[in-house]
Amino acid sequence: NAGVMQNPRHLVRRRGQEARLRCSPMKGHSHVYWYRQLPEEGLKFMVYLQKENIIDESGMPKERFSAEFPKEGPSILRIQQVVRGDSAAYFCASSEDSNIQYFGAGTRLSVL
Amino acid sequence: AQRVTQPEKLLSVFKGAPVELKCNYSYSGSPELFWYVQYSRQRLQLLLRHISRESIKGFTADLNKGETSFHLKKPFAQEEDSAMYYCALGFGYQNSGGGADGLTFGKGTHLIIQP
């Protein structure tokens, strides 16, 4: 089992561009979670998804951010019109039906 | 609102000395507490959870509901214990998806074990 796979590991965008972050959960896991980590901070929950459904998006910024987990393929976190404040590490986690979440290596987004 | 506090940003101890990483939480319901560890250049991984009551790599943590604490302890630190440690709070399954809710993390404690 390859574990939770995130790509790219590093992503550089200019202000106003779009960022797409991908996450493939562990095999057999149907629950995906996205977290954001700002410098010197802990991970902050953003959104929880199952296949084709957003279950809890209480931690997502109201504008420019969206997430999906289609029937086929990885989960995508999309940030439109990025700003410098979006620079952070974005982590994906997956779980099966337990409370144990397994984390990916993260995507480090830098906005110039 | 739920919150996790790790008061020490950095903790440095000598090899062989006891280690205690502090974690306090605020939550009105029945919490589930976790410790995650991130070694240098590795991904975040689960160290232990309170309901399993295991000892992993010599670490233990006891949930104290009266003090709302979940401190991580190890009697004799080893150099390979140097890492970032995050305390996290889970709330169970309050959503409609059948999976657990998202976790609330503390800011982390950087543990350095000196030789």
PDB file of C-alpha atoms in Angstrom:
ATOM      1  CA  ASN A   1       0.000   0.000   0.000  1.00  0.00           C
ATOM      2  CA  ALA A   2       1.652   3.196  -1.187  1.00  0.00           C
ATOM      3  CA  GLY A   3      -0.004   5.375   1.417  1.00  0.00           C
ATOM      4  CA  VAL A   4      -1.652   8.717   0.799  1.00  0.00           C
ATOM      5  CA  MET A   5      -0.129  10.301  -2.293  1.00  0.00           C
ATOM      6  CA  GLN A   6      -0.092  14.039  -2.825  1.00  0.00           C
ATOM      7  CA  ASN A   7       1.193  15.918  -5.808  1.00  0.00           C
ATOM      8  CA  PRO A   8       2.842  18.090  -6.575  1.00  0.00           C
ATOM      9  CA  ARG A   9       5.145  18.281  -3.553  1.00  0.00           C
ATOM     10  CA  HIS A  10       5.953  21.896  -4.337  1.00  0.00           C
ATOM     11  CA  LEU A  11       3.859  24.327  -6.323  1.00  0.00           C
ATOM     12  CA  VAL A  12       4.775  27.886  -7.236  1.00  0.00           C
ATOM     13  CA  ARG A  13       2.124  30.260  -8.498  1.00  0.00           C
ATOM     14  CA  ARG A  14       1.941  33.972  -9.205  1.00  0.00           C
ATOM     15  CA  ARG A  15      -0.799  36.060  -7.655  1.00  0.00           C
ATOM     16  CA  GLY A  16      -4.048  35.621  -9.546  1.00  0.00           C
ATOM     17  CA  GLN A  17      -3.263  32.175 -10.929  1.00  0.00           C
ATOM     18  CA  GLU A  18      -5.034  28.964 -10.026  1.00  0.00           C
ATOM     19  CA  ALA A  19      -3.578  26.205  -7.871  1.00  0.00           C
ATOM     20  CA  ARG A  20      -4.686  22.580  -8.105  1.00  0.00           C
ATOM     21  CA  LEU A  21      -3.560  20.154  -5.447  1.00  0.00           C
ATOM     22  CA  ARG A  22      -4.171  16.444  -5.838  1.00  0.00           C
ATOM     23  CA  CYS A  23      -4.588  13.688  -3.288  1.00  0.00           C
ATOM     24  CA  SER A  24      -4.974   9.952  -3.816  1.00  0.00           C
ATOM     25  CA  PRO A  25      -6.132   8.227  -0.623  1.00  0.00           C
ATOM     26  CA  MET A  26      -4.833   4.932   0.632  1.00  0.00           C
ATOM     27  CA  LYS A  27      -6.318   1.918  -1.104  1.00  0.00           C
ATOM     28  CA  GLY A  28      -9.660   1.054   0.412  1.00  0.00           C
ATOM     29  CA  HIS A  29     -10.125   4.417   2.102  1.00  0.00           C
ATOM     30  CA  SER A  30     -13.253   6.324   1.216  1.00  0.00           C
ATOM     31  CA  HIS A  31     -12.853   9.361   3.497  1.00  0.00           C
ATOM     32  CA  VAL A  32     -10.567  12.254   2.533  1.00  0.00           C
ATOM     33  CA  TYR A  33      -9.639  15.279   4.640  1.00  0.00           C
ATOM     34  CA  TRP A  34      -7.747  18.437   3.671  1.00  0.00           C
ATOM     35  CA  TYR A  35      -5.768  20.533   6.160  1.00  0.00           C
ATOM     36  CA  ARG A  36      -3.759  23.724   5.800  1.00  0.00           C
ATOM     37  CA  GLN A  37      -0.664  24.575   7.825  1.00  0.00           C
ATOM     38  CA  LEU A  38       0.540  28.153   7.917  1.00  0.00           C
ATOM     39  CA  PRO A  39       4.105  28.865   9.139  1.00  0.00           C
ATOM     40  CA  GLU A  40       4.498  28.378  12.890  1.00  0.00           C
ATOM     41  CA  GLU A  41       0.947  27.040  13.156  1.00  0.00           C
ATOM     42  CA  GLY A  42      -0.699  23.654  13.598  1.00  0.00           C
ATOM     43  CA  LEU A  43      -2.742  21.971  10.916  1.00  0.00           C
ATOM     44  CA  LYS A  44      -6.183  23.504  10.407  1.00  0.00           C
ATOM     45  CA  PHE A  45      -9.034  21.372   9.136  1.00  0.00           C
ATOM     46  CA  MET A  46     -10.542  22.578   5.870  1.00  0.00           C
ATOM     47  CA  VAL A  47     -12.867  19.990   4.379  1.00  0.00           C
ATOM     48  CA  TYR A  48     -13.965  16.373   4.625  1.00  0.00           C
ATOM     49  CA  LEU A  49     -15.149  14.506   1.540  1.00  0.00           C
ATOM     50  CA  GLN A  50     -16.389  11.133   0.477  1.00  0.00           C
ATOM     51  CA  LYS A  51     -16.732   9.990  -3.104  1.00  0.00           C
ATOM     52  CA  GLU A  52     -18.761  12.630  -4.952  1.00  0.00           C
ATOM     53  CA  ASN A  53     -19.867  14.257  -1.687  1.00  0.00           C
ATOM     54  CA  ILE A  54     -18.678  17.096   0.506  1.00  0.00           C
ATOM     55  CA  ILE A  55     -19.513  16.074   4.068  1.00  0.00           C
ATOM     56  CA  ASP A  56     -18.077  18.952   6.089  1.00  0.00           C
ATOM     57  CA  GLU A  57     -16.580  22.126   4.627  1.00  0.00           C
ATOM     58  CA  SER A  58     -16.754  24.187   7.794  1.00  0.00           C
ATOM     59  CA  GLY A  59     -13.047  25.007   7.617  1.00  0.00           C
ATOM     60  CA  MET A  60     -12.973  26.135   4.006  1.00  0.00           C
ATOM     61  CA  PRO A  61     -12.637  29.827   3.183  1.00  0.00           C
ATOM     62  CA  LYS A  62     -15.894  31.033   1.665  1.00  0.00           C
ATOM     63  CA  GLU A  63     -14.351  32.302  -1.555  1.00  0.00           C
ATOM     64  CA  ARG A  64     -11.821  31.019  -4.079  1.00  0.00           C
ATOM     65  CA  PHE A  65     -11.427  27.585  -2.450  1.00  0.00           C
ATOM     66  CA  SER A  66     -13.198  24.434  -3.576  1.00  0.00           C
ATOM     67  CA  ALA A  67     -12.703  20.708  -3.206  1.00  0.00           C
ATOM     68  CA  GLU A  68     -13.959  17.614  -4.932  1.00  0.00           C
ATOM     69  CA  PHE A  69     -13.524  13.867  -4.725  1.00  0.00           C
ATOM     70  CA  PRO A  70     -14.909  12.410  -7.945  1.00  0.00           C
ATOM     71  CA  LYS A  71     -16.047   8.856  -8.465  1.00  0.00           C
ATOM     72  CA  GLU A  72     -12.851   8.150 -10.376  1.00  0.00           C
ATOM     73  CA  GLY A  73      -9.501   9.762  -9.716  1.00  0.00           C
ATOM     74  CA  PRO A  74      -7.923  11.747  -6.910  1.00  0.00           C
ATOM     75  CA  SER A  75      -9.397  14.383  -4.663  1.00  0.00           C
ATOM     76  CA  ILE A  76      -8.644  17.914  -5.846  1.00  0.00           C
ATOM     77  CA  LEU A  77      -8.259  21.051  -3.760  1.00  0.00           C
ATOM     78  CA  ARG A  78      -8.585  24.065  -6.028  1.00  0.00           C
ATOM     79  CA  ILE A  79      -7.615  27.602  -5.142  1.00  0.00           C
ATOM     80  CA  GLN A  80      -8.600  30.269  -7.644  1.00  0.00           C
ATOM     81  CA  GLN A  81      -6.897  33.654  -7.966  1.00  0.00           C
ATOM     82  CA  VAL A  82      -4.255  32.834  -5.382  1.00  0.00           C
ATOM     83  CA  VAL A  83      -2.948  35.531  -3.053  1.00  0.00           C
ATOM     84  CA  ARG A  84       0.237  35.620  -0.988  1.00  0.00           C
ATOM     85  CA  GLY A  85      -1.705  34.610   2.114  1.00  0.00           C
ATOM     86  CA  ASP A  86      -2.514  31.269   0.506  1.00  0.00           C
ATOM     87  CA  SER A  87       1.149  30.270   0.780  1.00  0.00           C
ATOM     88  CA  ALA A  88       1.147  27.288   3.116  1.00  0.00           C
ATOM     89  CA  ALA A  89       1.562  23.546   3.341  1.00  0.00           C
ATOM     90  CA  TYR A  90      -1.585  21.658   2.404  1.00  0.00           C
ATOM     91  CA  PHE A  91      -2.002  18.176   3.778  1.00  0.00           C
ATOM     92  CA  CYS A  92      -4.417  15.478   2.771  1.00  0.00           C
ATOM     93  CA  ALA A  93      -5.418  12.584   5.025  1.00  0.00           C
ATOM     94  CA  SER A  94      -7.548   9.537   4.413  1.00  0.00           C
ATOM     95  CA  SER A  95      -9.300   7.018   6.603  1.00  0.00           C
ATOM     96  CA  GLU A  96     -11.567   4.044   6.298  1.00  0.00           C
ATOM     97  CA  ASP A  97     -14.265   3.769   8.921  1.00  0.00           C
ATOM     98  CA  SER A  98     -12.178   4.552  11.979  1.00  0.00           C
ATOM     99  CA  ASN A  99     -11.012   7.755  13.595  1.00  0.00           C
ATOM    100  CA  ILE A 100      -7.407   7.156  12.483  1.00  0.00           C
ATOM    101  CA  GLN A 101      -6.309   9.462   9.694  1.00  0.00           C
ATOM    102  CA  TYR A 102      -3.282   8.715   7.555  1.00  0.00           C
ATOM    103  CA  PHE A 103      -1.487  11.721   6.143  1.00  0.00           C
ATOM    104  CA  GLY A 104       0.200  12.454   2.872  1.00  0.00           C
ATOM    105  CA  ALA A 105       3.545  14.229   2.605  1.00  0.00           C
ATOM    106  CA  GLY A 106       1.848  17.518   1.785  1.00  0.00           C
ATOM    107  CA  THR A 107       2.016  20.100  -0.978  1.00  0.00           C
ATOM    108  CA  ARG A 108       3.934  23.271  -0.266  1.00  0.00           C
ATOM    109  CA  LEU A 109       2.317  26.161  -2.128  1.00  0.00           C
ATOM    110  CA  SER A 110       4.306  29.327  -2.664  1.00  0.00           C
ATOM    111  CA  VAL A 111       2.589  32.372  -4.112  1.00  0.00           C
ATOM    112  CA  LEU A 112       4.904  34.981  -5.614  1.00  0.00           C
TER     113      LEU A 112
ATOM    114  CA  ALA B   1     -15.276  25.912  20.412  1.00  0.00           C
ATOM    115  CA  GLN B   2     -12.743  23.130  20.529  1.00  0.00           C
ATOM    116  CA  ARG B   3      -9.125  24.052  21.059  1.00  0.00           C
ATOM    117  CA  VAL B   4      -5.807  22.273  21.623  1.00  0.00           C
ATOM    118  CA  THR B   5      -2.953  24.024  23.397  1.00  0.00           C
ATOM    119  CA  GLN B   6       0.655  22.919  23.348  1.00  0.00           C
ATOM    120  CA  PRO B   7       2.393  25.523  25.503  1.00  0.00           C
ATOM    121  CA  GLU B   8       5.964  24.621  24.542  1.00  0.00           C
ATOM    122  CA  LYS B   9       7.093  25.510  21.048  1.00  0.00           C
ATOM    123  CA  LEU B  10      10.512  23.976  21.688  1.00  0.00           C
ATOM    124  CA  LEU B  11      11.662  21.436  24.239  1.00  0.00           C
ATOM    125  CA  SER B  12      15.286  20.379  24.552  1.00  0.00           C
ATOM    126  CA  VAL B  13      16.384  17.569  26.846  1.00  0.00           C
ATOM    127  CA  PHE B  14      19.442  15.381  27.153  1.00  0.00           C
ATOM    128  CA  LYS B  15      19.509  11.780  26.056  1.00  0.00           C
ATOM    129  CA  GLY B  16      18.376   9.520  28.869  1.00  0.00           C
ATOM    130  CA  ALA B  17      16.382  12.246  30.626  1.00  0.00           C
ATOM    131  CA  PRO B  18      12.604  12.021  31.058  1.00  0.00           C
ATOM    132  CA  VAL B  19      10.415  13.828  28.551  1.00  0.00           C
ATOM    133  CA  GLU B  20       6.976  15.348  28.998  1.00  0.00           C
ATOM    134  CA  LEU B  21       5.224  17.185  26.184  1.00  0.00           C
ATOM    135  CA  LYS B  22       2.186  19.050  27.421  1.00  0.00           C
ATOM    136  CA  CYS B  23      -1.197  19.144  25.761  1.00  0.00           C
ATOM    137  CA  ASN B  24      -4.397  20.710  27.050  1.00  0.00           C
ATOM    138  CA  TYR B  25      -7.709  20.740  25.266  1.00  0.00           C
ATOM    139  CA  SER B  26     -11.081  22.391  25.523  1.00  0.00           C
ATOM    140  CA  TYR B  27     -14.142  20.521  24.374  1.00  0.00           C
ATOM    141  CA  SER B  28     -17.475  20.013  26.021  1.00  0.00           C
ATOM    142  CA  GLY B  29     -18.223  16.545  24.691  1.00  0.00           C
ATOM    143  CA  SER B  30     -16.397  13.227  24.858  1.00  0.00           C
ATOM    144  CA  PRO B  31     -13.114  13.788  23.096  1.00  0.00           C
ATOM    145  CA  GLU B  32     -10.769  11.445  21.379  1.00  0.00           C
ATOM    146  CA  LEU B  33      -7.141  12.506  21.743  1.00  0.00           C
ATOM    147  CA  PHE B  34      -4.180  11.685  19.543  1.00  0.00           C
ATOM    148  CA  TRP B  35      -0.476  12.345  19.367  1.00  0.00           C
ATOM    149  CA  TYR B  36       1.022  12.629  15.891  1.00  0.00           C
ATOM    150  CA  VAL B  37       4.756  12.815  15.203  1.00  0.00           C
ATOM    151  CA  GLN B  38       6.668  14.174  12.242  1.00  0.00           C
ATOM    152  CA  TYR B  39      10.300  13.127  11.946  1.00  0.00           C
ATOM    153  CA  SER B  40      12.628  15.155   9.780  1.00  0.00           C
ATOM    154  CA  ARG B  41      11.642  14.913   6.094  1.00  0.00           C
ATOM    155  CA  GLN B  42       8.898  12.414   6.807  1.00  0.00           C
ATOM    156  CA  ARG B  43       5.135  12.677   6.790  1.00  0.00           C
ATOM    157  CA  LEU B  44       2.958  13.117   9.812  1.00  0.00           C
ATOM    158  CA  GLN B  45       2.214   9.774  11.414  1.00  0.00           C
ATOM    159  CA  LEU B  46       0.074   8.614  14.292  1.00  0.00           C
ATOM    160  CA  LEU B  47       2.063   7.934  17.458  1.00  0.00           C
ATOM    161  CA  LEU B  48      -0.741   6.951  19.797  1.00  0.00           C
ATOM    162  CA  ARG B  49      -4.406   7.504  20.640  1.00  0.00           C
ATOM    163  CA  HIS B  50      -5.883   7.584  24.094  1.00  0.00           C
ATOM    164  CA  ILE B  51      -8.480   4.864  23.619  1.00  0.00           C
ATOM    165  CA  SER B  52      -5.879   2.243  22.698  1.00  0.00           C
ATOM    166  CA  ARG B  53      -3.872   2.860  25.880  1.00  0.00           C
ATOM    167  CA  GLU B  54      -0.766   1.518  24.164  1.00  0.00           C
ATOM    168  CA  SER B  55       2.852   2.398  24.698  1.00  0.00           C
ATOM    169  CA  ILE B  56       4.513   3.196  21.390  1.00  0.00           C
ATOM    170  CA  LYS B  57       8.295   3.651  21.173  1.00  0.00           C
ATOM    171  CA  GLY B  58       8.284   3.993  24.954  1.00  0.00           C
ATOM    172  CA  PHE B  59       5.806   6.895  24.896  1.00  0.00           C
ATOM    173  CA  THR B  60       2.595   6.923  26.916  1.00  0.00           C
ATOM    174  CA  ALA B  61      -0.171   9.452  27.333  1.00  0.00           C
ATOM    175  CA  ASP B  62      -3.050   9.452  29.784  1.00  0.00           C
ATOM    176  CA  LEU B  63      -6.234  11.361  29.249  1.00  0.00           C
ATOM    177  CA  ASN B  64      -7.070  13.414  32.332  1.00  0.00           C
ATOM    178  CA  LYS B  65     -10.604  14.707  31.887  1.00  0.00           C
ATOM    179  CA  GLY B  66     -10.494  16.665  35.135  1.00  0.00           C
ATOM    180  CA  GLU B  67      -7.492  18.677  33.993  1.00  0.00           C
ATOM    181  CA  THR B  68      -8.433  18.392  30.293  1.00  0.00           C
ATOM    182  CA  SER B  69      -4.916  17.247  29.543  1.00  0.00           C
ATOM    183  CA  PHE B  70      -3.261  14.571  27.436  1.00  0.00           C
ATOM    184  CA  HIS B  71       0.445  14.942  28.162  1.00  0.00           C
ATOM    185  CA  LEU B  72       2.935  12.726  26.322  1.00  0.00           C
ATOM    186  CA  LYS B  73       5.638  11.119  28.430  1.00  0.00           C
ATOM    187  CA  LYS B  74       8.703   8.997  28.015  1.00  0.00           C
ATOM    188  CA  PRO B  75      10.957   8.049  30.945  1.00  0.00           C
ATOM    189  CA  PHE B  76      14.246   7.956  29.008  1.00  0.00           C
ATOM    190  CA  ALA B  77      14.634  10.051  25.872  1.00  0.00           C
ATOM    191  CA  GLN B  78      16.570   8.762  22.875  1.00  0.00           C
ATOM    192  CA  GLU B  79      18.188  10.779  20.104  1.00  0.00           C
ATOM    193  CA  GLU B  80      15.827   9.298  17.515  1.00  0.00           C
ATOM    194  CA  ASP B  81      12.903  10.859  19.397  1.00  0.00           C
ATOM    195  CA  SER B  82      13.863  14.273  18.033  1.00  0.00           C
ATOM    196  CA  ALA B  83      10.879  15.409  15.957  1.00  0.00           C
ATOM    197  CA  MET B  84       7.797  17.657  15.847  1.00  0.00           C
ATOM    198  CA  TYR B  85       4.981  16.389  18.019  1.00  0.00           C
ATOM    199  CA  TYR B  86       1.369  17.425  17.516  1.00  0.00           C
ATOM    200  CA  CYS B  87      -1.510  16.814  19.870  1.00  0.00           C
ATOM    201  CA  ALA B  88      -4.887  16.483  18.131  1.00  0.00           C
ATOM    202  CA  LEU B  89      -8.510  16.365  19.213  1.00  0.00           C
ATOM    203  CA  GLY B  90     -11.224  14.398  17.467  1.00  0.00           C
ATOM    204  CA  PHE B  91     -14.935  14.576  18.080  1.00  0.00           C
ATOM    205  CA  GLY B  92     -16.115  11.250  16.876  1.00  0.00           C
ATOM    206  CA  TYR B  93     -18.726  10.916  14.187  1.00  0.00           C
ATOM    207  CA  GLN B  94     -21.011  13.896  14.288  1.00  0.00           C
ATOM    208  CA  ASN B  95     -21.339  14.237  10.518  1.00  0.00           C
ATOM    209  CA  SER B  96     -23.508  12.544   7.939  1.00  0.00           C
ATOM    210  CA  GLY B  97     -20.722  10.799   6.082  1.00  0.00           C
ATOM    211  CA  GLY B  98     -20.052   7.868   8.380  1.00  0.00           C
ATOM    212  CA  GLY B  99     -16.424   8.865   8.842  1.00  0.00           C
ATOM    213  CA  ALA B 100     -14.802  10.712  11.681  1.00  0.00           C
ATOM    214  CA  ASP B 101     -14.887  14.493  11.866  1.00  0.00           C
ATOM    215  CA  GLY B 102     -11.840  16.557  11.037  1.00  0.00           C
ATOM    216  CA  LEU B 103      -9.186  16.847  13.739  1.00  0.00           C
ATOM    217  CA  THR B 104      -8.192  19.957  15.666  1.00  0.00           C
ATOM    218  CA  PHE B 105      -4.423  20.205  16.059  1.00  0.00           C
ATOM    219  CA  GLY B 106      -2.193  22.056  18.480  1.00  0.00           C
ATOM    220  CA  LYS B 107       0.653  24.171  17.113  1.00  0.00           C
ATOM    221  CA  GLY B 108       3.181  21.460  17.850  1.00  0.00           C
ATOM    222  CA  THR B 109       6.257  21.061  20.041  1.00  0.00           C
ATOM    223  CA  HIS B 110       9.683  20.655  18.521  1.00  0.00           C
ATOM    224  CA  LEU B 111      11.490  18.092  20.666  1.00  0.00           C
ATOM    225  CA  ILE B 112      15.263  18.066  20.493  1.00  0.00           C
ATOM    226  CA  ILE B 113      17.205  15.329  22.222  1.00  0.00           C
ATOM    227  CA  GLN B 114      20.784  16.338  22.871  1.00  0.00           C
ATOM    228  CA  PRO B 115      23.486  13.662  23.026  1.00  0.00           C
TER     229      PRO B 115
END
